[in-house]
Amino acid sequence: MNISQIEFFWLSAPTALHTDKMSENYSSCSSIHVNHVRDKLREIVGVSTNWRDHVKAMEERKLLHNFLAKSQKALPPRKMKDSYIEVLLPLGSDPGLRDKYLTVQNTVRFGRILEDLDSLGVLVCYMHNRNHSVTMSPLSIVTALVDKIDMCKQSLSPEQDIKFTGHVSWVGKTSMEVKMKMFQLHKDDAFWPVLDATFVMVARDSENKGPAFVNPLIPENAEEEELFKQGELNKGRRIAFSSTSLLKMAPSPEERNTIHEMFLSTLDPKTISFHSRILPPNSVWMEDTKLKSLDICHPQERNIFNRIFGGFLMRKAYELAWATACSFGGSRPFVVTVDDIMFQKPVEVGSLLFLSSQVCFTQNNYIQVRVHSEVASLGSNEHMTTNVFHFTFMSEREVPLVFPKTYGESMLYLDGKRHFKSMSAPVTLKKDYSVEP
């Protein structure tokens, strides 16, 4: 199958709509340029754009501590439209900007899209919590979790404008769920949906040391009620998924049988020994699917709080995962889903960032890749885990099976299978579509 004739699309019909209901309801909102998103964040937080002055700027933020609410009841409720934002990525009219997003195959770098989504999610939450009585926000809002990013139909062309929309869809006491969508201009001059994303953000105090209360959210209609209800369900799902983690509980009986059957299929019938292992046909040992990378975290990649930008971490992890899937499958892979990216620890400027990518599950054309992220300071050999990333790719042809050798690899296999099964909908291959680093 020729790669220029491939596209994957969601079988669920609702994503094929030309317009988004929320966009129609809030159509009075004007779009801002993608380059202005981080500028707006700096204005809201009041941080310096000069790295040499960042310590002084963060010291000034300590004075904002008195503006923090003592309880959520002290904060006025907000509506979903209060946080609604549209951001324009004018790839069609700005060739200079296009180079930043361009791949050698003339497609859009998905890693750059992840960076934009992360910045947009933070700005959306600041809009929800804005306080007109103060010049700078006393809140430090950071990304806690990328719950899900699903690719929809429609190719990402580097020569057509892209539009992002986002708004807060659910609120707890100190956390917020943000729904974001991405659209691309089509031949009929309408924006077609290409991506749905759900992020979870948390609010912390002005020094980013402890939790802070956020404004409550009031749904206005049935559609918003459903979004808010879904936010509650998402929270419950995440808690249930975490409680059954293989790091906490043993595999289910069905999963144990799966691993045992896989183990038996790798035993050499000639030796009748548990130590003599052979690969079944069209298979690869999991340990042979690894790729690793190292980055030095320079000040250029810092966020508004002078830690390393979460979007940068996602881009680097995605690009390594894509390379892993490409090397494993022998052809260009297509990203289908990104899910369950937990930001466990902040990454300090100057850290050494170690990324380890591995294929942990495959089925037919699908490749499930796990990327483990850890950091070490320049003067220390102590490594700390900061993130674990999960990416689902699709290859244009069927890929080999992966087989674990050790118990630890078996747990990675089962975890990968769980993430694969959590996909929102089945995906198939059709026309021209590719999303690459």
Tab-separated table of C-alpha atoms in Angstrom:
chain	number	residue	atom	x	y	z
A	1	MET	CA	0.000	0.000	0.000
A	2	ASN	CA	1.465	3.376	-1.014
A	3	ILE	CA	2.006	5.670	1.961
A	4	SER	CA	0.582	8.662	0.093
A	5	GLN	CA	-2.735	6.816	-0.103
A	6	ILE	CA	-3.113	6.131	3.608
A	7	GLU	CA	-5.309	7.763	6.172
A	8	PHE	CA	-6.725	6.509	9.424
A	9	PHE	CA	-10.047	7.740	10.693
A	10	TRP	CA	-12.285	7.171	13.689
A	11	LEU	CA	-15.291	4.995	13.051
A	12	SER	CA	-17.343	7.027	15.501
A	13	ALA	CA	-19.320	9.425	13.276
A	14	PRO	CA	-19.705	12.484	15.570
A	15	THR	CA	-16.104	13.623	15.019
A	16	ALA	CA	-16.774	14.049	11.308
A	17	LEU	CA	-18.854	17.178	11.851
A	18	HIS	CA	-17.596	20.330	10.130
A	19	THR	CA	-18.232	22.519	13.137
A	20	ASP	CA	-17.990	22.240	16.886
A	21	LYS	CA	-21.052	23.133	18.967
A	22	MET	CA	-18.979	24.823	21.642
A	23	SER	CA	-17.237	26.919	18.980
A	24	GLU	CA	-20.613	27.969	17.585
A	25	ASN	CA	-21.933	28.928	21.014
A	26	TYR	CA	-18.872	31.034	21.815
A	27	SER	CA	-18.252	32.347	18.300
A	28	SER	CA	-17.832	35.901	19.624
A	29	CYS	CA	-14.401	34.906	20.948
A	30	SER	CA	-11.541	36.227	18.807
A	31	SER	CA	-8.575	33.991	18.008
A	32	ILE	CA	-5.087	34.718	19.269
A	33	HIS	CA	-1.893	33.766	17.442
A	34	VAL	CA	-0.165	30.648	18.720
A	35	ASN	CA	3.038	32.634	19.322
A	36	HIS	CA	1.188	34.898	21.753
A	37	VAL	CA	0.003	32.125	24.080
A	38	ARG	CA	3.183	31.920	26.127
A	39	ASP	CA	3.517	35.726	26.057
A	40	LYS	CA	0.068	35.975	27.635
A	41	LEU	CA	1.042	33.419	30.256
A	42	ARG	CA	4.096	35.475	31.200
A	43	GLU	CA	1.919	38.565	31.546
A	44	ILE	CA	-0.581	36.759	33.763
A	45	VAL	CA	2.080	35.282	36.036
A	46	GLY	CA	4.367	38.316	35.904
A	47	VAL	CA	7.599	36.431	35.311
A	48	SER	CA	10.685	37.754	33.610
A	49	THR	CA	11.581	36.787	30.051
A	50	ASN	CA	15.260	37.057	30.987
A	51	TRP	CA	16.759	33.950	32.571
A	52	ARG	CA	19.208	36.014	34.645
A	53	ASP	CA	16.304	37.810	36.337
A	54	HIS	CA	14.173	34.752	37.074
A	55	VAL	CA	15.155	34.506	40.744
A	56	LYS	CA	14.081	38.105	41.391
A	57	ALA	CA	10.826	37.557	39.484
A	58	MET	CA	9.949	34.481	41.527
A	59	GLU	CA	10.737	36.338	44.743
A	60	GLU	CA	8.206	39.001	43.739
A	61	ARG	CA	5.546	36.321	43.346
A	62	LYS	CA	5.776	35.554	47.074
A	63	LEU	CA	3.948	38.849	47.681
A	64	LEU	CA	0.882	37.442	45.912
A	65	HIS	CA	0.297	34.818	48.596
A	66	ASN	CA	-2.187	37.079	50.418
A	67	PHE	CA	-4.470	37.119	47.367
A	68	LEU	CA	-5.088	33.366	47.505
A	69	ALA	CA	-8.585	32.277	48.552
A	70	LYS	CA	-8.912	30.620	51.956
A	71	SER	CA	-11.711	28.376	50.643
A	72	GLN	CA	-13.392	27.601	47.338
A	73	LYS	CA	-16.636	29.161	48.613
A	74	ALA	CA	-14.893	32.536	48.672
A	75	LEU	CA	-14.407	32.382	44.901
A	76	PRO	CA	-17.140	33.347	42.394
A	77	PRO	CA	-18.406	30.521	40.161
A	78	ARG	CA	-17.508	30.611	36.485
A	79	LYS	CA	-19.084	29.317	33.289
A	80	MET	CA	-17.462	27.250	30.576
A	81	LYS	CA	-17.595	30.135	28.127
A	82	ASP	CA	-15.552	32.265	30.550
A	83	SER	CA	-12.492	30.146	29.855
A	84	TYR	CA	-13.131	29.437	26.177
A	85	ILE	CA	-10.166	30.350	23.934
A	86	GLU	CA	-9.412	29.991	20.245
A	87	VAL	CA	-5.802	29.913	19.083
A	88	LEU	CA	-4.759	30.162	15.442
A	89	LEU	CA	-1.727	28.399	14.000
A	90	PRO	CA	-1.487	30.057	10.551
A	91	LEU	CA	0.603	27.501	8.708
A	92	GLY	CA	-0.974	28.470	5.395
A	93	SER	CA	-0.065	32.165	5.563
A	94	ASP	CA	3.198	32.128	7.537
A	95	PRO	CA	5.977	30.154	5.784
A	96	GLY	CA	8.471	31.052	8.519
A	97	LEU	CA	6.236	29.502	11.177
A	98	ARG	CA	5.624	26.506	8.920
A	99	ASP	CA	9.291	25.485	9.046
A	100	LYS	CA	9.020	24.900	12.794
A	101	TYR	CA	6.166	22.422	12.262
A	102	LEU	CA	7.380	20.764	9.067
A	103	THR	CA	8.631	17.188	8.670
A	104	VAL	CA	10.803	16.010	5.804
A	105	GLN	CA	7.758	14.154	4.429
A	106	ASN	CA	5.836	17.476	4.219
A	107	THR	CA	3.545	16.729	7.155
A	108	VAL	CA	3.037	18.401	10.533
A	109	ARG	CA	5.247	17.564	13.525
A	110	PHE	CA	2.913	16.127	16.138
A	111	GLY	CA	5.484	16.823	18.860
A	112	ARG	CA	5.039	20.548	18.225
A	113	ILE	CA	1.275	20.128	18.510
A	114	LEU	CA	1.771	18.568	21.959
A	115	GLU	CA	3.721	21.657	23.035
A	116	ASP	CA	0.918	23.944	21.860
A	117	LEU	CA	-1.744	21.899	23.638
A	118	ASP	CA	0.161	22.064	26.916
A	119	SER	CA	0.499	25.862	26.766
A	120	LEU	CA	-3.132	26.285	25.739
A	121	GLY	CA	-4.345	24.120	28.622
A	122	VAL	CA	-2.549	26.305	31.159
A	123	LEU	CA	-3.864	29.536	29.606
A	124	VAL	CA	-7.429	28.185	29.591
A	125	CYS	CA	-7.207	27.543	33.335
A	126	TYR	CA	-5.866	31.023	34.019
A	127	MET	CA	-8.818	32.455	32.089
A	128	HIS	CA	-11.175	30.424	34.277
A	129	ASN	CA	-9.545	31.757	37.452
A	130	ARG	CA	-8.768	35.328	36.391
A	131	ASN	CA	-9.158	37.987	39.041
A	132	HIS	CA	-9.507	41.491	37.637
A	133	SER	CA	-8.638	43.078	40.993
A	134	VAL	CA	-4.999	41.972	40.753
A	135	THR	CA	-2.470	42.584	37.994
A	136	MET	CA	-0.810	39.184	38.313
A	137	SER	CA	-2.446	35.866	39.147
A	138	PRO	CA	-1.546	34.468	42.580
A	139	LEU	CA	-2.025	30.946	41.209
A	140	SER	CA	0.633	28.682	39.768
A	141	ILE	CA	-1.180	26.396	37.323
A	142	VAL	CA	0.669	23.341	36.056
A	143	THR	CA	-0.145	20.240	34.000
A	144	ALA	CA	-0.841	17.233	36.207
A	145	LEU	CA	-2.012	14.686	33.651
A	146	VAL	CA	-2.626	14.192	29.966
A	147	ASP	CA	-5.691	12.016	30.291
A	148	LYS	CA	-6.258	11.332	26.596
A	149	ILE	CA	-5.421	12.660	23.155
A	150	ASP	CA	-7.360	11.025	20.318
A	151	MET	CA	-6.649	11.605	16.662
A	152	CYS	CA	-9.708	12.068	14.462
A	153	LYS	CA	-9.973	11.875	10.680
A	154	GLN	CA	-8.416	14.461	8.351
A	155	SER	CA	-4.769	14.821	7.404
A	156	LEU	CA	-2.526	17.444	8.949
A	157	SER	CA	-1.236	19.531	6.088
A	158	PRO	CA	1.621	21.977	6.738
A	159	GLU	CA	0.061	24.347	4.206
A	160	GLN	CA	-3.359	24.837	5.813
A	161	ASP	CA	-4.194	26.892	8.901
A	162	ILE	CA	-4.886	25.074	12.167
A	163	LYS	CA	-7.208	26.253	14.933
A	164	PHE	CA	-7.182	25.143	18.579
A	165	THR	CA	-10.113	25.619	20.950
A	166	GLY	CA	-10.179	24.938	24.666
A	167	HIS	CA	-12.225	25.485	27.811
A	168	VAL	CA	-12.520	24.165	31.355
A	169	SER	CA	-15.017	21.290	31.419
A	170	TRP	CA	-14.851	20.128	35.044
A	171	VAL	CA	-13.564	21.558	38.316
A	172	GLY	CA	-12.661	20.019	41.652
A	173	LYS	CA	-11.351	21.983	44.623
A	174	THR	CA	-7.805	22.469	43.330
A	175	SER	CA	-7.878	20.718	39.949
A	176	MET	CA	-9.479	21.362	36.569
A	177	GLU	CA	-10.180	19.275	33.491
A	178	VAL	CA	-9.595	21.031	30.170
A	179	LYS	CA	-11.174	19.943	26.894
A	180	MET	CA	-9.275	20.963	23.777
A	181	LYS	CA	-9.930	20.383	20.110
A	182	MET	CA	-7.860	20.972	17.016
A	183	PHE	CA	-9.258	21.778	13.581
A	184	GLN	CA	-7.651	22.262	10.182
A	185	LEU	CA	-8.860	24.371	7.303
A	186	HIS	CA	-10.345	22.248	4.528
A	187	LYS	CA	-10.907	22.796	0.808
A	188	ASP	CA	-14.396	24.126	1.493
A	189	ASP	CA	-12.933	26.892	3.732
A	190	ALA	CA	-14.368	25.216	6.826
A	191	PHE	CA	-12.368	23.976	9.806
A	192	TRP	CA	-12.591	20.195	10.170
A	193	PRO	CA	-11.835	18.405	13.483
A	194	VAL	CA	-8.567	16.468	13.664
A	195	LEU	CA	-7.887	15.974	17.377
A	196	ASP	CA	-9.605	15.783	20.780
A	197	ALA	CA	-7.641	16.201	23.996
A	198	THR	CA	-8.380	16.047	27.713
A	199	PHE	CA	-5.827	17.466	30.168
A	200	VAL	CA	-5.971	17.739	33.948
A	201	MET	CA	-4.373	20.836	35.462
A	202	VAL	CA	-3.774	21.663	39.122
A	203	ALA	CA	-3.584	25.023	40.879
A	204	ARG	CA	-0.855	25.714	43.388
A	205	ASP	CA	0.092	28.741	45.461
A	206	SER	CA	2.098	31.675	44.139
A	207	GLU	CA	5.407	29.907	44.905
A	208	ASN	CA	4.257	26.578	43.436
A	209	LYS	CA	4.731	24.857	46.782
A	210	GLY	CA	1.235	23.846	47.881
A	211	PRO	CA	-2.327	23.416	46.536
A	212	ALA	CA	-4.617	26.394	45.954
A	213	PHE	CA	-8.373	26.650	45.483
A	214	VAL	CA	-9.902	27.316	42.066
A	215	ASN	CA	-13.173	28.947	41.032
A	216	PRO	CA	-16.131	26.537	40.921
A	217	LEU	CA	-17.778	25.781	37.575
A	218	ILE	CA	-21.485	26.129	36.783
A	219	PRO	CA	-22.808	24.299	33.677
A	220	GLU	CA	-25.412	26.346	31.766
A	221	ASN	CA	-27.129	23.793	29.532
A	222	ALA	CA	-27.592	20.088	28.868
A	223	GLU	CA	-24.435	19.844	26.751
A	224	GLU	CA	-22.325	21.417	29.485
A	225	GLU	CA	-24.007	19.259	32.131
A	226	GLU	CA	-22.939	16.208	30.136
A	227	LEU	CA	-19.358	17.485	29.869
A	228	PHE	CA	-19.224	18.122	33.610
A	229	LYS	CA	-20.683	14.687	34.337
A	230	GLN	CA	-18.090	13.135	32.032
A	231	GLY	CA	-15.379	14.932	34.010
A	232	GLU	CA	-16.615	13.243	37.187
A	233	LEU	CA	-16.640	9.880	35.413
A	234	ASN	CA	-13.125	10.482	34.115
A	235	LYS	CA	-11.923	11.151	37.649
A	236	GLY	CA	-13.513	7.917	38.874
A	237	ARG	CA	-12.011	5.986	35.963
A	238	ARG	CA	-8.540	7.314	36.730
A	239	ILE	CA	-8.861	6.356	40.386
A	240	ALA	CA	-10.045	2.848	39.467
A	241	PHE	CA	-7.253	2.427	36.898
A	242	SER	CA	-4.653	3.549	39.430
A	243	SER	CA	-5.986	1.249	42.159
A	244	THR	CA	-5.568	-1.789	39.905
A	245	SER	CA	-2.100	-0.803	38.711
A	246	LEU	CA	0.297	-3.717	38.306
A	247	LEU	CA	2.621	-1.827	40.633
A	248	LYS	CA	0.007	-2.307	43.369
A	249	MET	CA	-1.929	-5.468	42.513
A	250	ALA	CA	-1.192	-8.828	40.940
A	251	PRO	CA	-2.439	-9.451	37.381
A	252	SER	CA	-5.929	-10.842	36.938
A	253	PRO	CA	-6.351	-14.612	36.408
A	254	GLU	CA	-6.922	-14.005	32.696
A	255	GLU	CA	-3.752	-11.909	32.462
A	256	ARG	CA	-1.738	-14.551	34.326
A	257	ASN	CA	-2.936	-17.190	31.874
A	258	THR	CA	-1.934	-14.946	28.969
A	259	ILE	CA	1.606	-14.559	30.281
A	260	HIS	CA	1.941	-18.267	31.057
A	261	GLU	CA	0.773	-19.262	27.582
A	262	MET	CA	3.227	-16.822	26.035
A	263	PHE	CA	6.021	-18.276	28.170
A	264	LEU	CA	5.169	-21.833	27.151
A	265	SER	CA	5.129	-20.852	23.484
A	266	THR	CA	8.774	-19.742	23.764
A	267	LEU	CA	10.119	-22.990	25.270
A	268	ASP	CA	12.364	-25.092	23.048
A	269	PRO	CA	10.581	-28.458	22.565
A	270	LYS	CA	13.928	-30.154	21.906
A	271	THR	CA	15.350	-29.470	25.372
A	272	ILE	CA	12.266	-29.644	27.603
A	273	SER	CA	13.806	-26.961	29.835
A	274	PHE	CA	12.461	-23.781	31.339
A	275	HIS	CA	15.785	-22.075	30.559
A	276	SER	CA	15.896	-22.781	26.856
A	277	ARG	CA	13.872	-20.103	25.078
A	278	ILE	CA	13.161	-19.620	21.374
A	279	LEU	CA	11.129	-17.003	19.537
A	280	PRO	CA	7.922	-18.047	17.790
A	281	PRO	CA	7.675	-17.105	14.097
A	282	ASN	CA	7.268	-13.417	13.249
A	283	SER	CA	8.152	-12.319	16.781
A	284	VAL	CA	10.677	-10.083	18.543
A	285	TRP	CA	11.976	-10.177	22.091
A	286	MET	CA	10.752	-7.102	23.956
A	287	GLU	CA	14.265	-6.346	25.167
A	288	ASP	CA	15.358	-5.835	21.546
A	289	THR	CA	12.871	-3.004	20.898
A	290	LYS	CA	14.490	-0.348	23.102
A	291	LEU	CA	15.726	3.096	22.099
A	292	LYS	CA	17.226	5.673	24.469
A	293	SER	CA	18.063	9.358	24.366
A	294	LEU	CA	19.678	12.017	26.534
A	295	ASP	CA	18.956	15.753	26.599
A	296	ILE	CA	20.456	18.579	28.602
A	297	CYS	CA	17.631	20.804	29.860
A	298	HIS	CA	18.666	24.319	28.868
A	299	PRO	CA	16.945	27.546	30.022
A	300	GLN	CA	15.400	27.936	26.555
A	301	GLU	CA	12.993	25.083	27.391
A	302	ARG	CA	11.794	26.515	30.711
A	303	ASN	CA	8.167	27.289	31.484
A	304	ILE	CA	6.799	30.401	33.161
A	305	PHE	CA	7.822	28.983	36.559
A	306	ASN	CA	11.402	28.288	35.443
A	307	ARG	CA	11.009	24.534	35.365
A	308	ILE	CA	11.280	22.598	32.146
A	309	PHE	CA	8.200	23.074	29.964
A	310	GLY	CA	5.922	20.019	30.066
A	311	GLY	CA	5.247	20.338	26.354
A	312	PHE	CA	8.966	19.994	25.664
A	313	LEU	CA	9.048	16.751	27.654
A	314	MET	CA	6.059	15.429	25.708
A	315	ARG	CA	7.622	16.361	22.377
A	316	LYS	CA	10.915	14.650	23.158
A	317	ALA	CA	9.122	11.536	24.453
A	318	TYR	CA	6.828	11.404	21.431
A	319	GLU	CA	9.663	11.770	18.936
A	320	LEU	CA	11.597	8.937	20.591
A	321	ALA	CA	8.436	6.792	20.686
A	322	TRP	CA	7.795	7.500	16.998
A	323	ALA	CA	11.362	6.506	16.118
A	324	THR	CA	10.936	3.315	18.162
A	325	ALA	CA	7.698	2.404	16.378
A	326	CYS	CA	9.237	3.257	13.006
A	327	SER	CA	12.312	1.112	13.638
A	328	PHE	CA	10.202	-1.761	14.941
A	329	GLY	CA	7.507	-1.715	12.257
A	330	GLY	CA	9.805	-1.008	9.334
A	331	SER	CA	7.596	1.810	8.018
A	332	ARG	CA	6.319	5.215	9.049
A	333	PRO	CA	3.878	4.849	11.950
A	334	PHE	CA	0.780	6.963	12.545
A	335	VAL	CA	-0.110	8.170	16.024
A	336	VAL	CA	-3.572	7.092	17.139
A	337	THR	CA	-3.795	7.826	20.858
A	338	VAL	CA	-1.758	9.428	23.617
A	339	ASP	CA	-2.978	8.668	27.121
A	340	ASP	CA	-2.256	8.632	30.838
A	341	ILE	CA	0.798	10.904	30.955
A	342	MET	CA	1.286	11.652	34.633
A	343	PHE	CA	3.646	14.502	35.551
A	344	GLN	CA	5.076	13.058	38.752
A	345	LYS	CA	7.969	15.452	39.420
A	346	PRO	CA	9.029	18.791	37.937
A	347	VAL	CA	12.195	18.869	35.864
A	348	GLU	CA	14.679	21.531	36.889
A	349	VAL	CA	16.621	23.609	34.384
A	350	GLY	CA	20.095	22.123	33.994
A	351	SER	CA	18.950	18.543	34.560
A	352	LEU	CA	20.018	15.606	32.432
A	353	LEU	CA	16.894	14.114	30.873
A	354	PHE	CA	17.077	10.371	30.191
A	355	LEU	CA	14.351	8.863	28.012
A	356	SER	CA	13.937	5.125	27.469
A	357	SER	CA	11.431	3.922	24.878
A	358	GLN	CA	10.220	0.358	24.348
A	359	VAL	CA	7.562	-1.496	22.380
A	360	CYS	CA	5.499	-3.229	25.047
A	361	PHE	CA	2.514	-4.605	23.114
A	362	THR	CA	1.513	-5.212	19.505
A	363	GLN	CA	-1.603	-6.435	17.748
A	364	ASN	CA	-2.119	-6.616	14.002
A	365	ASN	CA	-1.040	-3.149	12.763
A	366	TYR	CA	-0.905	-1.535	16.209
A	367	ILE	CA	2.255	-0.725	18.175
A	368	GLN	CA	1.999	0.278	21.839
A	369	VAL	CA	5.089	2.207	22.978
A	370	ARG	CA	6.017	3.122	26.542
A	371	VAL	CA	8.530	5.887	27.282
A	372	HIS	CA	10.075	6.199	30.729
A	373	SER	CA	11.504	9.599	31.676
A	374	GLU	CA	13.981	10.220	34.471
A	375	VAL	CA	16.291	13.067	35.420
A	376	ALA	CA	19.585	13.541	37.219
A	377	SER	CA	21.301	16.767	38.204
A	378	LEU	CA	24.631	17.593	36.620
A	379	GLY	CA	26.394	16.960	39.919
A	380	SER	CA	24.548	13.805	40.993
A	381	ASN	CA	24.175	10.250	39.761
A	382	GLU	CA	20.805	9.854	41.474
A	383	HIS	CA	18.004	9.314	38.933
A	384	MET	CA	14.358	10.160	39.611
A	385	THR	CA	11.361	9.184	37.499
A	386	THR	CA	9.409	12.204	36.257
A	387	ASN	CA	6.996	10.780	33.678
A	388	VAL	CA	5.770	7.632	31.993
A	389	PHE	CA	4.326	8.176	28.516
A	390	HIS	CA	1.990	5.866	26.580
A	391	PHE	CA	1.601	6.127	22.799
A	392	THR	CA	-0.472	3.993	20.439
A	393	PHE	CA	0.741	3.911	16.834
A	394	MET	CA	-0.559	2.261	13.706
A	395	SER	CA	1.704	0.863	11.024
A	396	GLU	CA	0.712	0.630	7.368
A	397	ARG	CA	1.324	-3.123	7.537
A	398	GLU	CA	1.069	-5.874	10.121
A	399	VAL	CA	3.883	-5.867	12.672
A	400	PRO	CA	5.629	-8.677	14.606
A	401	LEU	CA	4.487	-9.779	18.031
A	402	VAL	CA	6.607	-8.832	21.041
A	403	PHE	CA	7.456	-11.434	23.676
A	404	PRO	CA	8.634	-10.704	27.209
A	405	LYS	CA	11.474	-12.716	28.730
A	406	THR	CA	11.355	-11.624	32.365
A	407	TYR	CA	8.581	-11.099	34.892
A	408	GLY	CA	9.174	-7.338	34.756
A	409	GLU	CA	8.781	-7.329	30.979
A	410	SER	CA	5.623	-9.414	31.363
A	411	MET	CA	4.155	-6.675	33.558
A	412	LEU	CA	5.102	-4.080	30.933
A	413	TYR	CA	3.358	-6.220	28.318
A	414	LEU	CA	0.157	-6.424	30.375
A	415	ASP	CA	0.258	-2.701	31.154
A	416	GLY	CA	0.684	-1.943	27.453
A	417	LYS	CA	-2.226	-4.209	26.624
A	418	ARG	CA	-4.408	-2.405	29.160
A	419	HIS	CA	-3.588	0.967	27.634
A	420	PHE	CA	-4.226	-0.369	24.160
A	421	LYS	CA	-7.649	-1.668	25.185
A	422	SER	CA	-8.538	1.742	26.636
A	423	MET	CA	-8.667	3.302	23.155
A	424	SER	CA	-11.909	5.176	22.574
A	425	ALA	CA	-12.735	3.550	19.249
A	426	PRO	CA	-11.285	1.214	16.639
A	427	VAL	CA	-9.181	2.772	13.925
A	428	THR	CA	-8.641	1.751	10.334
A	429	LEU	CA	-6.376	2.872	7.514
A	430	LYS	CA	-7.785	4.644	4.481
A	431	LYS	CA	-6.290	7.622	2.579
A	432	ASP	CA	-3.509	10.180	2.871
A	433	TYR	CA	-2.777	10.763	6.514
A	434	SER	CA	0.422	10.912	8.481
A	435	VAL	CA	1.498	12.465	11.750
A	436	GLU	CA	5.185	12.409	12.509
A	437	PRO	CA	7.707	13.933	14.882
